[in-house]
Amino acid sequence: MKAIVVHGPKDLRIEERPVEAPGAGEVRLRLAAGGVCGSDLHYYNHGGFGAVRLREPMILGHEVSAHVEALGPDVEGLELGQLVAVSPSRPCRTCHYCQEGLHNQCLNMRFYGSAMPFPHIQGAFREVLVAAAIQCVPADGLTPGEAAMAEPLAVTLHATRRAGEMLGKRVLVTGCGPIGVLAILCARRAGAAEIVATDLSDFTLSLARKAGADRTINMGSEPDALTPFAAGKGTFDVLYECSGAAPALGAGIAALRPRAVIVQLGLGGDMAVPMMAITAKELDLRGSFRFHEEFATGVGLMQKGLVDVTPLITHTLPLSEAVAAFELASDRSQAMKAQIAFA
Ligand SMILES: [Zn+2]
Ligand SMILES: [Zn+2]
């Protein structure tokens, strides 16, 4: 069985790994599609991000769909051959945060493809994956590519929940990679009245418009385009900050009206924050990190046709071209979500 293993910056290898047998409550899955995520790219391009560094070879990947190949003992509700979206969120379900229902804050989280703990948590980019049945959400009716979008969609559904009331709100989205564009889809589905999106890439902004942004702004070529929105103490009720870049956060905050909500999704390391404006305009600054129950919610929304993620999937490459897929995914002038087809 082949797996995609990162050894260090720009050192990605396809390696053989043994196939495991499913234990009680587990299933053996044959991988279908895997999306390359920003965090995978950090490991591939830089060997990590912030204080999180690769200290041993790690299988990458956490955005995957698969077909059920074998059921371990005591598994119900899944069928052989069925397409499932596989949640990479593996909380312990026993620590005090899990018991409070804050699974994304689990003290013993084993999220796929993460170098935060050591030994690292190995990822899901492998031809055969043994997973807990409760991680698997049936994805009948979806394509493998759509089902593999359940993870980033869950991230933005969780952020939308963190944002609070959305109906009739004016929304600003800064940073239009996959998370920003999915945030647009979620805000729209939740009833936003107007959505403005910013980025530095005309290509990603074209997909933001397709996803329903009413207006897009290239902050490189129109650096002052948000200024009119800052008049009269600001315009927007909600900011999804998806870039992790301090200039985007600063420009966004200037365009927010008093008592607006900032949802910080972008992970750019520690950022300078204009605290005076947050205080004086009484802004709510809210972090948003991963997800839990939103994973199944997202699969359901896609199955009902209420959220269409297909325009985001710009590239699909076979496993043998994994390195090319990672290079493409790094190029924001032509790629949104690059996926690897495992079968
Ligand atoms: Zn991801
Ligand atoms: Zn826990």
Short mmCIF file of N, CA and C and ligand atoms in Angstrom, two decimals, residues 35-40 62-63 111 151-152 155 179 337, ligand 1:
data_model
loop_
_atom_site.label_atom_id
_atom_site.label_comp_id
_atom_site.label_asym_id
_atom_site.label_seq_id
_atom_site.Cartn_x
_atom_site.Cartn_y
_atom_site.Cartn_z
N GLY A 35 -7.76 15.92 -0.73
CA GLY A 35 -7.48 17.32 -1.05
C GLY A 35 -6.22 17.81 -0.35
N VAL A 36 -5.40 18.57 -1.10
CA VAL A 36 -4.19 19.15 -0.51
C VAL A 36 -4.59 20.45 0.20
N CYS A 37 -4.29 20.52 1.49
CA CYS A 37 -4.72 21.64 2.32
C CYS A 37 -3.54 22.57 2.60
N GLY A 38 -3.85 23.77 3.05
CA GLY A 38 -2.81 24.74 3.40
C GLY A 38 -1.79 24.18 4.39
N SER A 39 -2.26 23.40 5.37
CA SER A 39 -1.32 22.88 6.37
C SER A 39 -0.40 21.84 5.73
N ASP A 40 -0.95 21.00 4.83
CA ASP A 40 -0.09 20.06 4.09
C ASP A 40 1.01 20.82 3.34
N HIS A 62 -5.52 15.16 5.35
CA HIS A 62 -6.65 15.01 6.27
C HIS A 62 -7.98 15.30 5.60
N GLU A 63 -7.97 15.61 4.29
CA GLU A 63 -9.24 15.89 3.59
C GLU A 63 -9.50 14.73 2.64
N PHE A 111 -5.64 14.48 15.37
CA PHE A 111 -6.06 14.96 14.05
C PHE A 111 -5.04 14.49 13.01
N GLU A 151 -14.17 18.24 4.82
CA GLU A 151 -13.34 18.77 5.93
C GLU A 151 -13.20 20.29 5.86
N PRO A 152 -12.72 20.87 4.76
CA PRO A 152 -12.64 22.34 4.76
C PRO A 152 -14.02 22.99 4.87
N VAL A 155 -14.80 23.29 8.45
CA VAL A 155 -14.05 24.40 9.08
C VAL A 155 -14.85 25.70 8.95
N ILE A 179 -10.63 28.16 2.00
CA ILE A 179 -11.39 28.48 3.21
C ILE A 179 -12.21 29.76 3.01
N LYS A 337 -8.47 24.29 -5.13
CA LYS A 337 -8.23 23.04 -4.43
C LYS A 337 -7.70 22.01 -5.42
ZN ZN B 1 -7.77 21.07 5.58
#
